Amino acid sequence: MDIMQSYDRWMENAVEDKDLVSELNSIKDNQDEIYERFYTSLQFGTAGLRGIIGAGTNRMNIYVVRQATQGLANYVINKYGSGAVAISHDSRIKADLFMIEAARVLAANGIKVYITRELQPTPVLSYLVRYFNCQAGIMITASHNPAAYNGYKAYGEDGCQMTDDAANTVYNEICKLDMFSDVKIADFDASVKNGLIEYVDESVYDKYLEKVMEQQVNPDICKDTELKVVYTPLNGTGNKLVRKVLNKIGVNDVIIVPEQEMPDGNFTTCPYPNPEIEEALGKGLELCEKEQPDLLLATDPDADRVGIAVKDYDGSYRLISGNENGVMLTDYILSCKKSDGTLPEKPVVVKTIVTTKLINKLCKKYGCELKNVLTGFKYIGEIILNLEKNNEENRYLFGFEESYGYLSGTYVRDKDAVVASMLVCEMAAYYKKQGKSLAEVIDGLYEEFGYYLNKTYSFEFSGAAGMQKMADIMSNIRANMPKQIDKYDVTTVCDYLLKLEKNTATGEETPIDLPKSNVISLNLSEDNAVIIRPSGTEPKIKLYITAVGKDKNDAEIICNNLVNASKQLLGIE
């Protein structure tokens, strides 16, 4: 079927959502706009679906959601015979509608559905899958993307986002379906009455919070220390549960950024609601100048990631990177548990391949095993699952990624900003009691191990031409592998698509025991590094730089030089 045939078919069949009808009519004489919506379909992968909200196969809408859910239903039925699925949503535009449509499809297929009455954080969805012994889960979210986006994350029975094999199986089922004629749809209200769709009771969220509270390292420290916190949920899902858990541990002086308190998928005060971006924290930082707290917390719209800023030596507020926060939390957990004798034998910390190498030195100090996994928290979840299978679940202490995702404990299998917010406040109180700020803590770690500067850069390639450009860049690098970047020799090349690590001096190749991923890691002399990875959820190539210097200024100079040389390698001006 060609693009215009697809468009005509949508004009005929996509009549239930008035917004889609209006959009389709508005583009009827615009070939470019029609092309962008129909030249491809959103592909279902380990990150589920993600795209701009709108009409067409290349957009997020009720028909794409229904088709994906029918594919998921077929997967559940084929694998388990029958089953249950938990569904929730965040504050995104049409997120509640997409949740309901997914529930209708599952109910029509005889699958039990547990659905939330209101928006909830992504980690809660992971918890619900495990709590209700579901065979799958769905979270309607586009995480930190701009307001125009929505998405659909699919989870397996272990509470992890779907692995490659499971996602491929679901995608194959989706590809067999005509989204208008092959999807089963039940009446929502009737399905609630007959019990196929069941609302989650409020008591379950209390049980989730009990599990979060079990992850405390120094349970009474916040009650004994006056800690002042400014918090912004960035118009997302963190507002209730983050505030509740902070109150439970004794952090009572919490000031909320008023413009970003309530759920709002338009994100009017933070167009990019991503705690990695300074602009998203702008309102919070303004309030910090007025209130002078110890700490700023900012959770992203689906509350699986948290960013922080801390009071610096001069009274201003310093943004702490995801790597820095992860290193501090790891050090806090390991040092306290070692001190009080609760560190398990053979403790395990897990990080992604693009996360700071400073953690390697920290784990070595505490005799802790460090496991490296591909980008994506599901791979950290897989490590927990493997430990669980060997009855070694207690060995897992902490997992994190540079993009502000953290998990302590094994009660969920996704990153959790609720537990991370709790631990950050606990950590801040612990050091405050010793007369130290978190700025002093991270600087002390740099003094001990060296200044590791980690920065991420994104280069956007929008539209159909952009995807081809990204593919060409990666192919060109593989065909013309550099021997140097700036003045630093390339010592090893890890190609995660080929699953090979090559020593450039000896030519020796070693297999990489990780799933295939389109990532190239160039390890350089003096422990510097450049990693190149096309995003799995956005039309971007990401560049991860590790620059190791004597101090911050030295590291920044090295980083700038590596970025400029890397942009030349990518052919980007």
XYZ file of C-alpha atoms in Angstrom:
573
model
C 0.000 0.000 0.000
C 1.502 3.345 -1.007
C 1.442 6.487 1.134
C -1.606 8.095 -0.445
C -3.556 4.845 -0.170
C -2.685 4.723 3.520
C -3.790 8.319 3.934
C -7.107 7.649 2.144
C -7.712 4.588 4.301
C -7.166 6.642 7.443
C -9.545 9.297 6.151
C -12.157 6.564 5.827
C -11.529 4.649 9.065
C -9.901 6.957 11.646
C -13.139 8.614 12.705
C -13.319 8.041 16.480
C -10.861 10.737 17.546
C -11.990 14.201 16.402
C -8.457 15.568 16.717
C -7.209 13.024 14.188
C -10.070 13.741 11.786
C -9.287 17.463 11.916
C -5.573 16.862 11.392
C -6.099 14.545 8.426
C -8.388 17.076 6.768
C -5.910 19.892 7.353
C -3.098 18.142 5.434
C -5.077 16.779 2.481
C -3.267 19.041 -0.022
C 0.179 18.884 1.602
C 2.225 15.979 0.247
C 5.172 16.622 2.586
C 2.985 16.502 5.694
C 1.248 13.355 4.506
C 4.604 11.756 3.755
C 5.978 12.488 7.249
C 2.958 10.786 8.852
C 2.788 7.725 6.607
C 6.219 6.989 5.156
C 6.897 4.504 7.949
C 5.327 3.019 11.051
C 6.485 3.584 14.591
C 8.600 0.531 15.314
C 8.012 -1.451 18.470
C 11.294 -2.242 20.211
C 12.704 -2.736 23.703
C 11.739 0.875 24.424
C 8.220 0.179 23.153
C 6.803 2.972 20.985
C 7.545 6.673 21.078
C 6.546 9.432 18.691
C 4.756 12.711 18.089
C 1.057 12.656 18.958
C -1.043 12.831 15.813
C -2.550 11.059 12.820
C -0.794 8.379 10.804
C 1.278 5.252 11.188
C 4.310 7.336 12.153
C 2.485 9.045 15.021
C 1.136 8.167 18.465
C -2.651 7.774 18.367
C -5.379 5.390 19.511
C -5.066 3.192 16.415
C -1.317 2.683 16.776
C -1.823 1.993 20.496
C -4.595 -0.513 19.784
C -2.528 -2.332 17.164
C 0.480 -2.545 19.495
C -1.719 -3.824 22.314
C -3.325 -6.481 20.101
C 0.195 -7.631 19.238
C 1.040 -7.720 22.948
C -2.192 -9.619 23.670
C -1.307 -12.218 21.018
C 2.159 -12.561 22.580
C 0.686 -13.124 26.063
C -1.873 -15.650 24.814
C 0.660 -17.550 22.687
C 3.203 -17.735 25.496
C 1.010 -18.176 28.565
C -2.401 -19.262 27.296
C -3.970 -16.439 29.279
C -2.724 -13.842 31.714
C -2.879 -10.420 33.283
C -1.430 -7.033 32.344
C -0.963 -3.919 34.498
C -1.338 -0.500 32.861
C -0.674 3.050 34.002
C 0.148 6.453 32.517
C 1.897 9.738 33.252
C 0.840 13.350 32.620
C 1.301 13.298 28.841
C -1.374 14.591 26.491
C -3.861 11.779 25.727
C -1.995 9.408 28.085
C -5.154 8.495 30.005
C -7.001 7.895 26.714
C -4.239 5.615 25.408
C -4.289 3.664 28.685
C -8.034 3.092 28.404
C -7.769 2.022 24.749
C -5.024 -0.466 25.624
C -7.179 -1.845 28.441
C -10.141 -2.269 26.055
C -8.046 -4.328 23.641
C -6.670 -6.591 26.361
C -10.119 -7.140 27.872
C -11.506 -8.030 24.436
C -8.857 -10.743 24.272
C -9.882 -12.160 27.657
C -6.795 -10.823 29.438
C -7.193 -9.491 32.981
C -6.216 -5.819 33.300
C -5.089 -3.942 36.420
C -5.438 -0.239 35.763
C -4.615 2.831 37.864
C -7.249 5.447 38.692
C -4.798 8.284 38.180
C -1.342 8.880 36.788
C 1.526 7.061 38.515
C 5.332 6.947 38.231
C 6.852 4.399 35.876
C 8.514 2.456 38.734
C 5.062 1.943 40.262
C 3.978 0.223 37.049
C 7.002 -2.080 37.354
C 5.947 -2.799 40.929
C 2.339 -3.526 39.895
C 3.480 -6.096 37.326
C 5.348 -7.969 40.043
C 2.739 -7.432 42.768
C -0.151 -8.837 40.696
C 2.010 -11.566 39.076
C 1.230 -10.165 35.642
C 2.610 -11.536 32.400
C 3.204 -8.029 31.007
C 2.813 -4.329 31.741
C 2.192 -1.130 29.790
C 3.237 2.377 30.778
C 1.950 5.242 28.661
C 4.778 7.772 28.804
C 7.334 9.570 26.672
C 9.565 10.141 29.696
C 11.392 13.468 29.233
C 10.501 14.203 25.590
C 8.841 17.527 24.649
C 5.078 17.967 25.026
C 4.348 16.936 21.418
C 5.400 13.334 22.199
C 3.827 10.347 23.846
C 4.947 6.745 24.124
C 4.171 3.187 25.127
C 6.589 1.164 27.252
C 6.043 -2.587 27.450
C 7.167 -4.691 30.408
C 7.727 -8.404 30.864
C 6.589 -10.593 33.738
C 9.679 -9.736 35.805
C 8.795 -6.026 35.841
C 11.623 -5.119 33.435
C 11.080 -3.392 30.147
C 10.868 -6.073 27.508
C 14.084 -7.673 26.386
C 15.146 -7.801 22.741
C 13.710 -11.282 22.075
C 10.334 -10.536 23.664
C 10.053 -7.136 21.956
C 10.890 -8.692 18.586
C 8.213 -11.352 19.109
C 5.622 -8.682 19.953
C 6.712 -6.605 16.959
C 6.296 -9.614 14.665
C 2.767 -10.064 16.003
C 2.029 -6.362 15.416
C 3.258 -6.563 11.828
C 0.678 -9.281 11.062
C -2.199 -6.993 12.034
C -4.308 -4.524 10.141
C -4.876 -1.783 12.706
C -8.472 -1.184 11.608
C -9.799 -4.693 10.970
C -7.682 -7.077 13.094
C -7.912 -5.448 16.524
C -10.450 -6.619 19.128
C -12.128 -3.876 21.187
C -14.251 -4.316 24.319
C -16.559 -1.832 25.998
C -14.608 -0.287 28.877
C -17.447 0.131 31.400
C -18.776 -3.359 30.728
C -15.284 -4.798 31.232
C -14.989 -3.046 34.588
C -18.377 -4.469 35.631
C -17.473 -8.036 34.629
C -14.091 -7.825 36.378
C -11.816 -8.082 33.343
C -10.644 -4.530 34.064
C -9.914 -3.834 37.727
C -8.776 -0.586 39.321
C -5.718 -0.837 41.575
C -6.592 -0.284 45.230
C -4.859 2.627 46.983
C -3.392 0.245 49.572
C -1.064 -1.191 46.920
C 0.760 2.138 46.642
C 1.348 2.045 50.405
C 2.939 -1.374 49.977
C 5.165 0.057 47.239
C 6.250 2.855 49.601
C 7.012 0.283 52.302
C 9.459 -1.351 49.881
C 10.997 2.034 49.104
C 11.413 2.721 52.827
C 13.249 -0.588 53.264
C 16.087 0.858 51.160
C 17.065 3.409 53.822
C 20.718 3.225 54.829
C 20.503 5.412 57.957
C 16.774 5.327 58.799
C 16.634 8.087 61.416
C 19.202 10.491 60.012
C 16.690 12.919 58.464
C 14.656 13.102 61.682
C 17.791 14.172 63.533
C 18.943 16.708 60.932
C 17.110 19.775 59.689
C 17.129 19.511 55.909
C 15.459 22.036 53.658
C 14.487 20.900 50.163
C 12.989 22.576 47.092
C 11.201 20.014 44.922
C 9.726 20.145 41.421
C 7.851 17.228 39.831
C 8.102 19.060 36.475
C 4.312 18.793 36.029
C 4.566 15.021 36.163
C 3.824 12.025 38.372
C 6.293 12.405 41.232
C 4.359 14.972 43.274
C 2.398 12.694 45.606
C 4.756 9.790 46.221
C 8.008 11.759 46.471
C 6.462 14.163 48.965
C 4.950 11.283 50.910
C 8.205 9.357 51.230
C 10.170 12.457 52.222
C 7.611 13.146 54.930
C 7.894 9.549 56.150
C 11.681 9.777 56.599
C 11.457 13.101 58.409
C 12.154 15.671 55.685
C 9.368 18.083 56.595
C 10.684 21.338 55.142
C 9.835 20.685 51.478
C 8.922 23.639 49.240
C 7.249 22.827 45.912
C 7.828 24.854 42.755
C 4.230 26.123 42.326
C 4.228 26.451 38.515
C 5.346 22.803 38.143
C 3.409 21.134 40.961
C 0.331 19.850 39.144
C 0.248 17.406 36.205
C 0.299 19.230 32.869
C 1.267 17.578 29.611
C 1.874 20.970 27.989
C 4.922 21.598 30.222
C 4.516 25.336 29.737
C 7.374 26.330 32.076
C 9.786 23.582 30.964
C 9.387 22.754 27.239
C 11.982 19.992 27.631
C 11.002 18.385 30.977
C 14.324 16.609 31.311
C 16.271 16.992 34.577
C 19.476 16.599 32.558
C 18.810 20.029 31.002
C 19.494 23.128 33.084
C 16.553 25.018 31.575
C 14.132 22.425 32.972
C 15.391 23.255 36.458
C 15.120 27.008 35.902
C 12.029 27.578 38.063
C 13.455 25.385 40.777
C 16.744 27.261 40.786
C 14.888 30.582 40.977
C 13.049 29.338 44.059
C 16.333 28.128 45.549
C 17.746 31.650 45.358
C 14.793 32.842 47.422
C 14.464 29.950 49.878
C 18.133 28.926 50.235
C 17.531 25.181 50.718
C 20.216 22.530 51.147
C 19.046 20.774 48.027
C 16.941 20.967 44.859
C 15.198 17.809 43.633
C 13.615 17.548 40.168
C 11.868 14.390 38.955
C 10.992 13.911 35.292
C 7.352 13.495 34.115
C 7.163 9.742 34.734
C 9.285 10.000 37.912
C 11.833 7.368 37.034
C 14.746 9.846 37.013
C 15.822 12.612 39.367
C 18.165 15.580 38.952
C 19.619 17.590 41.818
C 21.347 20.884 42.558
C 23.225 21.566 45.789
C 24.361 24.665 47.600
C 27.896 25.528 46.563
C 30.668 27.176 48.600
C 29.630 30.701 47.593
C 25.917 30.169 48.303
C 24.957 29.652 44.651
C 23.509 26.349 43.434
C 25.596 23.800 41.598
C 23.956 21.339 39.222
C 25.072 17.789 39.935
C 25.344 15.499 36.918
C 23.776 12.059 36.756
C 27.214 10.509 36.959
C 28.185 12.601 39.996
C 24.989 11.788 41.853
C 25.399 8.091 41.059
C 28.991 8.086 42.288
C 28.032 9.877 45.517
C 25.114 7.538 46.194
C 27.262 4.480 45.517
C 29.981 5.760 47.850
C 27.397 6.621 50.513
C 25.774 3.178 50.390
C 29.053 1.225 50.264
C 30.856 3.245 52.926
C 27.942 3.187 55.395
C 27.240 -0.503 54.922
C 30.914 -1.351 55.294
C 31.122 0.775 58.434
C 28.102 -0.821 60.126
C 28.900 -4.357 58.963
C 25.879 -4.788 56.659
C 27.810 -4.967 53.379
C 27.002 -8.373 51.864
C 29.656 -10.787 50.672
C 30.575 -10.140 47.038
C 28.460 -6.973 46.691
C 27.362 -6.003 43.175
C 26.988 -2.554 41.623
C 25.737 -2.232 38.032
C 26.286 0.586 35.555
C 25.718 1.112 31.852
C 28.591 1.266 29.370
C 28.175 5.033 28.909
C 28.308 5.732 32.652
C 31.381 7.229 34.324
C 34.500 5.117 34.732
C 35.103 6.814 38.082
C 32.812 4.175 39.566
C 35.402 1.520 38.609
C 37.868 3.001 41.086
C 35.234 3.347 43.785
C 34.153 -0.284 43.494
C 37.764 -1.430 43.599
C 38.231 0.489 46.866
C 35.355 -1.388 48.523
C 36.012 -4.784 46.944
C 32.720 -4.559 45.095
C 31.998 -6.333 41.804
C 31.073 -3.898 39.045
C 28.960 -5.142 36.152
C 28.708 -3.195 32.883
C 25.568 -3.448 30.765
C 24.174 -1.834 27.627
C 22.294 1.447 27.802
C 18.789 0.831 29.097
C 17.736 0.058 32.639
C 16.193 -3.255 31.574
C 19.729 -4.613 31.375
C 20.318 -3.654 35.006
C 17.043 -5.432 35.760
C 18.350 -8.532 33.981
C 21.381 -8.597 36.273
C 19.045 -8.528 39.293
C 16.960 -11.344 37.765
C 20.050 -13.506 37.226
C 21.160 -12.916 40.823
C 17.642 -13.797 41.964
C 17.719 -17.072 40.028
C 20.928 -17.997 41.872
C 19.483 -16.978 45.259
C 21.996 -14.121 45.375
C 19.564 -11.231 45.145
C 20.956 -9.700 48.350
C 24.299 -9.070 46.594
C 22.752 -6.309 44.501
C 23.288 -2.921 46.127
C 22.819 -0.242 43.510
C 22.442 0.330 39.799
C 22.602 3.556 37.850
C 23.032 5.201 34.489
C 24.470 8.587 33.552
C 21.053 9.860 32.460
C 19.865 10.295 36.072
C 18.335 6.841 36.605
C 18.991 5.006 39.901
C 17.732 1.934 41.720
C 18.472 0.640 45.199
C 16.739 -2.619 46.075
C 15.037 -5.229 43.942
C 11.331 -4.530 44.588
C 11.037 -3.010 41.089
C 13.089 -3.624 37.962
C 13.283 -0.117 36.576
C 14.906 3.113 37.661
C 13.011 4.817 40.459
C 13.086 8.536 41.257
C 11.053 7.963 44.423
C 13.698 5.819 46.113
C 16.479 7.949 44.611
C 14.926 11.152 46.005
C 14.706 9.519 49.412
C 18.338 8.366 49.340
C 19.627 11.732 48.084
C 17.936 13.489 51.005
C 19.202 10.873 53.425
C 22.718 11.248 52.037
C 22.550 15.047 52.275
C 21.383 14.827 55.891
C 24.126 12.299 56.734
C 26.877 14.587 55.482
C 25.226 17.742 56.833
C 25.390 16.161 60.288
C 29.157 15.897 59.695
C 29.300 19.548 58.623
C 29.783 18.714 54.922
C 27.763 19.733 51.876
C 27.248 17.471 48.877
C 29.433 19.882 46.893
C 32.265 19.052 49.279
C 31.492 15.338 49.018
C 31.808 15.138 45.230
C 34.884 17.362 45.221
C 36.449 15.083 47.817
C 35.900 12.082 45.551
C 37.539 13.946 42.659
C 40.523 14.739 44.881
C 40.800 11.074 45.808
C 40.373 9.499 42.388
C 41.016 12.217 39.769
C 38.667 14.630 38.017
C 36.461 12.583 35.690
C 34.409 14.920 33.527
C 31.592 13.158 31.696
C 29.495 15.045 29.182
C 26.807 13.980 26.733
C 26.088 15.750 23.466
C 23.119 15.131 21.173
C 22.924 15.871 17.463
C 19.450 15.778 15.921
C 18.631 14.313 12.506
C 14.906 14.795 11.987
C 12.609 13.247 9.400
C 13.129 10.406 6.961
C 16.413 11.784 5.639
C 17.730 12.091 9.177
C 17.457 8.382 9.944
C 19.463 7.545 6.812
C 22.080 10.158 7.710
C 22.529 8.582 11.148
C 22.967 5.132 9.592
C 25.536 6.510 7.126
C 27.550 8.123 9.947
C 27.807 4.864 11.890
C 28.736 2.894 8.775
C 31.440 5.412 7.851
C 33.038 5.247 11.300
C 33.151 1.451 11.168
C 34.755 1.577 7.727
C 37.304 4.237 8.726
C 38.088 3.598 12.382
C 40.293 6.424 13.785
C 43.665 5.745 15.364
C 43.625 8.986 17.337
C 41.045 11.443 18.615
C 42.683 14.786 19.228
C 46.110 13.840 20.633
C 44.908 10.704 22.403
C 45.578 7.274 20.950
C 42.677 4.893 20.495
C 43.743 1.956 22.689
C 40.712 -0.299 22.308
C 37.587 -0.252 20.143
C 34.398 -1.859 21.442
C 31.850 -2.379 18.702
C 28.701 -3.576 20.422
C 26.945 -4.249 17.129
C 29.689 -6.680 16.095
C 30.099 -7.760 19.764
C 33.870 -7.403 19.517
C 36.527 -5.562 21.508
C 39.735 -4.919 19.578
C 43.105 -4.002 21.048
C 44.508 -1.557 18.505
C 48.143 -2.198 19.484
C 48.046 -5.989 19.141
C 45.025 -6.444 16.875
C 43.661 -8.996 19.337
C 39.855 -9.315 19.302
C 37.790 -10.387 22.304
C 34.078 -11.264 22.191
C 31.715 -8.943 24.089
C 29.158 -10.940 26.067
C 26.288 -8.474 25.721
C 23.320 -8.238 23.324
C 23.935 -6.495 20.012
C 23.606 -2.722 20.093
C 24.570 -0.053 17.582
C 27.240 1.517 19.800
C 30.920 2.231 19.179
C 33.148 2.869 22.189
C 36.603 4.297 21.611
C 38.796 3.965 24.693
C 41.652 6.431 24.624
C 44.972 6.883 26.365
C 44.985 8.399 29.872
C 41.555 6.829 30.585
C 39.700 9.238 28.281
C 36.937 7.866 26.071
C 34.456 8.671 23.293
C 31.261 6.653 22.853
C 28.934 7.107 19.861
C 25.348 5.850 20.070
C 22.261 6.581 17.998
C 19.347 7.049 20.399
C 16.842 4.218 20.543
C 13.916 6.570 21.199
C 14.750 9.862 19.447
C 16.179 10.912 16.039
C 19.540 11.784 17.583
C 23.110 10.585 17.734
C 24.517 10.823 21.229
C 28.164 11.452 21.967
C 29.487 10.497 25.396
C 32.801 12.057 26.366
C 35.040 11.022 29.258
C 37.796 13.550 29.938
C 40.175 12.940 32.837
C 42.171 15.892 34.126
C 44.154 17.072 37.107
C 41.288 19.404 38.011
C 38.034 20.719 36.546
C 39.653 23.294 34.252
C 42.111 20.766 32.899
C 39.322 18.233 32.277
C 37.153 20.835 30.518
C 39.959 21.715 28.107
C 40.478 18.033 27.314
C 36.719 17.562 26.902
C 36.355 20.490 24.479
C 39.196 19.181 22.352
C 37.671 15.690 22.280
C 34.261 17.075 21.324
C 35.647 19.094 18.432
C 37.643 16.133 17.147
C 34.630 13.827 17.534
C 32.358 16.194 15.595
C 34.856 16.066 12.728
C 34.739 12.268 12.941
C 30.924 12.383 12.710
C 31.006 14.941 9.889
C 29.085 17.488 11.985
C 29.881 21.176 11.761
